[in-house]
Amino acid sequence: MNETVSVDISISTRLMQGAAAALTLLALLVGAAAAVWRFVHLPAFNFTSVHITGETMHSSESDLRSQVLPQLHGNFFTMRLEQARSAFQSQPWVQHVIVRRVFPGQLVVQLREHQEAAYWGNEENGFRLLSNDGIIFDANPDEALRENLPELNGPDDMASQVLTTYHLPNHLFAPVHGRIARLAVDVRGSWSLVLDQDTSLALGNAAPEELARRVQQFVQTVGPVVARYNRGMGDVQYADLRYKSGYALRLKGLATFNAATAGTKPETGRR
């Protein structure tokens, strides 16, 4: 009986000693955590400077500081860099941001801006901007620095394809001293464009390579065709290139007619 009691007391003592050790360890951990918290929040670790690098043609450093810095919180140890990156990237012209800390108190921000390639949209619904990476971004179109930007339009998820299609045939109009001023594709995949000479072309539904072939055929043959009527390229109001072997033309002062090739006499009065 006495031996059993002695064993029970021994076990109870060890349990109490273990609990006391655990509480002591917990207290030490809490104290250490509090000390670390106080240490990392010391004023000595506040950011003393923000260094912004990169080409910022549209986003001035003063604007970035006034618009973004009030959104940043924390010091060298506590600031969440992902939140800081998102705050800078929320600016309209900013495409990509890298944010890093430099001890003891500097925040370095490296920016890359969108490079505008085209206006995206139309007069009716308004314009946004399209970057040369095929990304639509909501900056003020009036802030675009490049001149003679084309107007491209279509479903937003086709923006990159529309930009690629624009580049493919645009140089083909050099022989007729023209360039694409507007290019659009509708929801059915039908393409149309307007040259800077106000000539409208219907291209139809086809792959970009086929569209380029139709444009090339038109450019190579339209000169002799309109010359028969003492007209020039500036007199072409409309061309329908959806024909396999030719196209339909409408010239100033003439009815629409079909032209198979430059060597074939057009049939006036027919569409």
CSV table of C-alpha atoms in Angstrom, one decimal:
chain,number,residue,atom,x,y,z
A,1,MET,CA,0.0,0.0,0.0
A,2,ASN,CA,2.7,2.5,0.9
A,3,GLU,CA,4.8,1.5,-2.2
A,4,THR,CA,1.8,2.3,-4.5
A,5,VAL,CA,1.3,5.7,-2.9
A,6,SER,CA,5.0,6.4,-3.4
A,7,VAL,CA,4.9,5.6,-7.1
A,8,ASP,CA,1.8,7.8,-7.6
A,9,ILE,CA,3.5,10.8,-5.9
A,10,SER,CA,6.6,10.3,-8.1
A,11,ILE,CA,4.5,10.4,-11.3
A,12,SER,CA,2.6,13.4,-10.1
A,13,THR,CA,5.8,15.3,-9.3
A,14,ARG,CA,7.2,14.6,-12.7
A,15,LEU,CA,4.0,15.8,-14.4
A,16,MET,CA,4.1,19.0,-12.3
A,17,GLN,CA,7.7,19.6,-13.2
A,18,GLY,CA,7.0,19.0,-16.9
A,19,ALA,CA,4.1,21.4,-16.8
A,20,ALA,CA,6.2,24.0,-15.1
A,21,ALA,CA,8.9,23.6,-17.6
A,22,ALA,CA,6.4,24.0,-20.5
A,23,LEU,CA,5.0,27.1,-19.0
A,24,THR,CA,8.4,28.5,-18.5
A,25,LEU,CA,9.3,27.8,-22.1
A,26,LEU,CA,6.0,29.3,-23.3
A,27,ALA,CA,6.7,32.4,-21.3
A,28,LEU,CA,10.2,32.6,-22.8
A,29,LEU,CA,8.8,32.2,-26.3
A,30,VAL,CA,6.1,34.9,-25.8
A,31,GLY,CA,8.7,37.2,-24.4
A,32,ALA,CA,11.1,36.5,-27.3
A,33,ALA,CA,8.3,37.1,-29.8
A,34,ALA,CA,7.4,40.4,-28.1
A,35,ALA,CA,11.0,41.4,-28.1
A,36,VAL,CA,11.3,40.6,-31.8
A,37,TRP,CA,8.1,42.4,-32.6
A,38,ARG,CA,9.4,45.5,-30.8
A,39,PHE,CA,12.7,45.2,-32.5
A,40,VAL,CA,11.4,45.0,-36.1
A,41,HIS,CA,9.0,47.9,-35.4
A,42,LEU,CA,11.8,50.2,-34.2
A,43,PRO,CA,11.7,53.6,-36.0
A,44,ALA,CA,15.3,52.9,-37.1
A,45,PHE,CA,13.9,50.5,-39.7
A,46,ASN,CA,11.5,52.9,-41.3
A,47,PHE,CA,12.1,53.5,-45.0
A,48,THR,CA,14.1,56.6,-45.5
A,49,SER,CA,14.0,56.7,-49.3
A,50,VAL,CA,12.1,55.2,-52.2
A,51,HIS,CA,14.2,54.9,-55.4
A,52,ILE,CA,12.1,54.6,-58.6
A,53,THR,CA,14.0,53.4,-61.7
A,54,GLY,CA,13.0,52.6,-65.3
A,55,GLU,CA,11.7,54.5,-68.2
A,56,THR,CA,8.6,56.4,-67.1
A,57,MET,CA,7.6,58.5,-70.1
A,58,HIS,CA,4.0,58.7,-69.0
A,59,SER,CA,4.2,58.0,-65.2
A,60,SER,CA,6.3,60.7,-63.7
A,61,GLU,CA,8.1,60.0,-60.5
A,62,SER,CA,6.3,62.7,-58.6
A,63,ASP,CA,2.9,61.3,-59.7
A,64,LEU,CA,3.9,57.8,-58.7
A,65,ARG,CA,5.0,59.1,-55.3
A,66,SER,CA,1.9,61.0,-54.6
A,67,GLN,CA,-0.5,58.3,-55.8
A,68,VAL,CA,1.3,55.1,-54.6
A,69,LEU,CA,3.3,55.9,-51.5
A,70,PRO,CA,0.2,56.7,-49.3
A,71,GLN,CA,-0.9,53.1,-50.0
A,72,LEU,CA,2.3,51.6,-48.7
A,73,HIS,CA,2.5,50.5,-45.1
A,74,GLY,CA,5.3,49.0,-43.0
A,75,ASN,CA,9.0,49.3,-42.7
A,76,PHE,CA,12.1,47.4,-43.9
A,77,PHE,CA,11.0,44.2,-42.2
A,78,THR,CA,7.2,44.4,-42.1
A,79,MET,CA,6.3,45.8,-45.6
A,80,ARG,CA,4.7,43.1,-47.8
A,81,LEU,CA,6.5,43.5,-51.1
A,82,GLU,CA,3.7,41.9,-53.1
A,83,GLN,CA,1.2,44.5,-51.9
A,84,ALA,CA,3.7,47.2,-52.8
A,85,ARG,CA,4.2,45.8,-56.2
A,86,SER,CA,0.4,45.6,-56.8
A,87,ALA,CA,0.1,49.3,-55.7
A,88,PHE,CA,2.6,50.4,-58.3
A,89,GLN,CA,1.2,48.1,-61.0
A,90,SER,CA,-2.3,49.5,-60.5
A,91,GLN,CA,-1.1,52.7,-62.2
A,92,PRO,CA,-2.5,52.9,-65.8
A,93,TRP,CA,0.7,53.0,-67.8
A,94,VAL,CA,2.7,50.5,-65.6
A,95,GLN,CA,3.1,47.1,-67.1
A,96,HIS,CA,5.6,45.3,-64.8
A,97,VAL,CA,7.1,46.1,-61.4
A,98,ILE,CA,10.0,44.7,-59.4
A,99,VAL,CA,10.2,45.8,-55.7
A,100,ARG,CA,13.1,45.0,-53.4
A,101,ARG,CA,14.5,46.2,-50.1
A,102,VAL,CA,18.0,47.6,-49.7
A,103,PHE,CA,19.3,47.6,-46.1
A,104,PRO,CA,18.9,49.5,-43.9
A,105,GLY,CA,16.0,51.7,-45.1
A,106,GLN,CA,15.7,51.9,-48.9
A,107,LEU,CA,12.9,50.7,-51.1
A,108,VAL,CA,13.9,50.2,-54.8
A,109,VAL,CA,11.2,50.1,-57.4
A,110,GLN,CA,12.0,49.1,-61.0
A,111,LEU,CA,9.2,49.9,-63.5
A,112,ARG,CA,8.5,49.0,-67.1
A,113,GLU,CA,5.7,50.9,-68.9
A,114,HIS,CA,3.3,49.8,-71.6
A,115,GLN,CA,4.5,50.8,-75.1
A,116,GLU,CA,1.4,52.0,-77.0
A,117,ALA,CA,0.9,50.3,-80.4
A,118,ALA,CA,-2.6,51.3,-81.3
A,119,TYR,CA,-5.9,52.8,-80.1
A,120,TRP,CA,-8.4,50.0,-79.2
A,121,GLY,CA,-12.1,50.5,-79.8
A,122,ASN,CA,-14.1,52.9,-81.9
A,123,GLU,CA,-15.7,56.4,-81.8
A,124,GLU,CA,-19.0,55.1,-80.6
A,125,ASN,CA,-17.8,53.1,-77.6
A,126,GLY,CA,-14.7,55.1,-76.9
A,127,PHE,CA,-11.0,54.2,-77.1
A,128,ARG,CA,-8.5,52.4,-74.8
A,129,LEU,CA,-4.9,51.7,-75.7
A,130,LEU,CA,-3.3,48.5,-77.0
A,131,SER,CA,0.4,47.8,-76.1
A,132,ASN,CA,2.9,46.3,-78.5
A,133,ASP,CA,2.5,43.1,-76.5
A,134,GLY,CA,-1.1,42.9,-77.5
A,135,ILE,CA,-2.4,43.9,-74.0
A,136,ILE,CA,-5.3,46.3,-73.6
A,137,PHE,CA,-4.8,48.9,-70.9
A,138,ASP,CA,-6.9,51.7,-69.5
A,139,ALA,CA,-4.6,54.7,-69.8
A,140,ASN,CA,-5.9,58.0,-71.2
A,141,PRO,CA,-5.6,57.7,-75.0
A,142,ASP,CA,-4.7,61.4,-75.1
A,143,GLU,CA,-1.5,60.6,-73.3
A,144,ALA,CA,-0.2,58.5,-76.2
A,145,LEU,CA,3.1,59.9,-77.4
A,146,ARG,CA,3.5,58.0,-80.7
A,147,GLU,CA,2.0,59.7,-83.7
A,148,ASN,CA,-0.3,58.1,-86.3
A,149,LEU,CA,-1.4,55.2,-84.1
A,150,PRO,CA,-3.9,52.9,-86.0
A,151,GLU,CA,-7.4,52.3,-84.6
A,152,LEU,CA,-7.9,48.6,-84.0
A,153,ASN,CA,-11.1,47.0,-82.9
A,154,GLY,CA,-12.7,43.6,-82.2
A,155,PRO,CA,-13.5,41.3,-79.3
A,156,ASP,CA,-11.1,42.0,-76.4
A,157,ASP,CA,-9.9,38.4,-76.4
A,158,MET,CA,-8.7,38.9,-80.0
A,159,ALA,CA,-6.6,42.0,-79.3
A,160,SER,CA,-3.3,40.3,-79.8
A,161,GLN,CA,-4.5,38.6,-83.0
A,162,VAL,CA,-5.8,41.9,-84.4
A,163,LEU,CA,-2.4,43.5,-83.7
A,164,THR,CA,-0.6,40.7,-85.4
A,165,THR,CA,-2.9,40.9,-88.4
A,166,TYR,CA,-2.4,44.6,-88.6
A,167,HIS,CA,1.4,44.2,-88.9
A,168,LEU,CA,1.2,41.5,-91.5
A,169,PRO,CA,-0.4,43.4,-94.5
A,170,ASN,CA,0.3,47.0,-93.5
A,171,HIS,CA,3.6,47.3,-95.4
A,172,LEU,CA,1.9,45.9,-98.5
A,173,PHE,CA,0.2,49.2,-99.1
A,174,ALA,CA,3.5,51.0,-99.6
A,175,PRO,CA,3.3,50.8,-103.4
A,176,VAL,CA,0.0,52.7,-103.4
A,177,HIS,CA,1.4,55.1,-100.8
A,178,GLY,CA,-1.1,54.1,-98.1
A,179,ARG,CA,-1.2,52.7,-94.6
A,180,ILE,CA,-3.8,51.1,-92.5
A,181,ALA,CA,-5.6,53.7,-90.4
A,182,ARG,CA,-8.3,51.4,-89.0
A,183,LEU,CA,-8.6,47.6,-88.8
A,184,ALA,CA,-11.5,45.7,-87.3
A,185,VAL,CA,-12.8,42.2,-86.9
A,186,ASP,CA,-16.4,41.4,-86.0
A,187,VAL,CA,-17.7,38.6,-83.8
A,188,ARG,CA,-18.1,36.4,-86.9
A,189,GLY,CA,-14.4,36.8,-87.8
A,190,SER,CA,-14.9,39.1,-90.7
A,191,TRP,CA,-12.2,41.6,-91.3
A,192,SER,CA,-12.3,45.2,-92.7
A,193,LEU,CA,-9.9,48.1,-92.8
A,194,VAL,CA,-9.7,51.7,-93.8
A,195,LEU,CA,-6.6,53.3,-95.3
A,196,ASP,CA,-5.4,56.7,-94.4
A,197,GLN,CA,-6.7,57.7,-97.9
A,198,ASP,CA,-10.2,57.0,-96.7
A,199,THR,CA,-10.4,53.9,-98.8
A,200,SER,CA,-12.5,51.1,-97.2
A,201,LEU,CA,-11.6,47.5,-97.8
A,202,ALA,CA,-13.7,44.4,-97.0
A,203,LEU,CA,-11.4,41.5,-96.4
A,204,GLY,CA,-13.8,38.8,-95.3
A,205,ASN,CA,-13.2,35.8,-93.0
A,206,ALA,CA,-9.8,34.2,-93.6
A,207,ALA,CA,-6.5,33.5,-91.9
A,208,PRO,CA,-4.0,36.4,-91.7
A,209,GLU,CA,-1.9,34.9,-94.5
A,210,GLU,CA,-4.9,34.7,-96.9
A,211,LEU,CA,-5.9,38.3,-96.0
A,212,ALA,CA,-2.3,39.4,-96.9
A,213,ARG,CA,-2.6,37.5,-100.2
A,214,ARG,CA,-5.8,39.3,-101.0
A,215,VAL,CA,-4.3,42.7,-100.2
A,216,GLN,CA,-1.2,41.9,-102.3
A,217,GLN,CA,-3.4,41.0,-105.3
A,218,PHE,CA,-5.3,44.2,-104.9
A,219,VAL,CA,-2.3,46.4,-104.6
A,220,GLN,CA,-0.5,44.8,-107.6
A,221,THR,CA,-3.5,45.2,-109.9
A,222,VAL,CA,-5.6,48.2,-108.8
A,223,GLY,CA,-3.4,50.8,-110.4
A,224,PRO,CA,-4.0,49.7,-114.1
A,225,VAL,CA,-7.7,49.1,-113.3
A,226,VAL,CA,-8.4,52.6,-112.0
A,227,ALA,CA,-6.1,54.2,-114.7
A,228,ARG,CA,-8.6,53.0,-117.4
A,229,TYR,CA,-11.1,55.5,-115.9
A,230,ASN,CA,-8.5,58.3,-115.5
A,231,ARG,CA,-8.6,57.7,-111.8
A,232,GLY,CA,-5.9,57.2,-109.1
A,233,MET,CA,-5.7,55.3,-105.8
A,234,GLY,CA,-7.1,58.4,-104.0
A,235,ASP,CA,-10.4,57.9,-106.0
A,236,VAL,CA,-11.0,54.4,-104.7
A,237,GLN,CA,-13.8,54.7,-102.1
A,238,TYR,CA,-14.4,51.0,-101.5
A,239,ALA,CA,-13.0,47.6,-102.5
A,240,ASP,CA,-14.5,44.2,-101.7
A,241,LEU,CA,-11.7,41.7,-101.6
A,242,ARG,CA,-13.8,38.7,-100.6
A,243,TYR,CA,-13.7,37.3,-104.2
A,244,LYS,CA,-11.4,34.4,-104.9
A,245,SER,CA,-10.2,35.7,-108.3
A,246,GLY,CA,-10.6,39.5,-108.0
A,247,TYR,CA,-12.4,42.3,-106.2
A,248,ALA,CA,-15.2,44.8,-106.5
A,249,LEU,CA,-14.4,48.5,-106.7
A,250,ARG,CA,-16.3,51.7,-106.2
A,251,LEU,CA,-14.6,54.8,-107.6
A,252,LYS,CA,-15.6,58.4,-107.1
A,253,GLY,CA,-18.1,59.2,-109.8
A,254,LEU,CA,-18.5,55.6,-111.0
A,255,ALA,CA,-20.8,52.8,-110.0
A,256,THR,CA,-19.4,49.7,-108.3
A,257,PHE,CA,-17.8,47.2,-110.7
A,258,ASN,CA,-16.0,43.9,-110.6
A,259,ALA,CA,-12.4,43.5,-111.5
A,260,ALA,CA,-10.9,40.1,-111.8
A,261,THR,CA,-7.3,41.2,-112.4
A,262,ALA,CA,-5.5,44.2,-113.8
A,263,GLY,CA,-5.6,42.5,-117.3
A,264,THR,CA,-9.3,41.9,-117.3
A,265,LYS,CA,-11.7,44.6,-118.4
A,266,PRO,CA,-14.0,45.5,-115.5
A,267,GLU,CA,-17.8,45.0,-115.8
A,268,THR,CA,-19.4,48.3,-114.9
A,269,GLY,CA,-22.7,48.5,-113.1
A,270,ARG,CA,-22.4,45.1,-111.4
A,271,ARG,CA,-21.6,44.4,-107.8
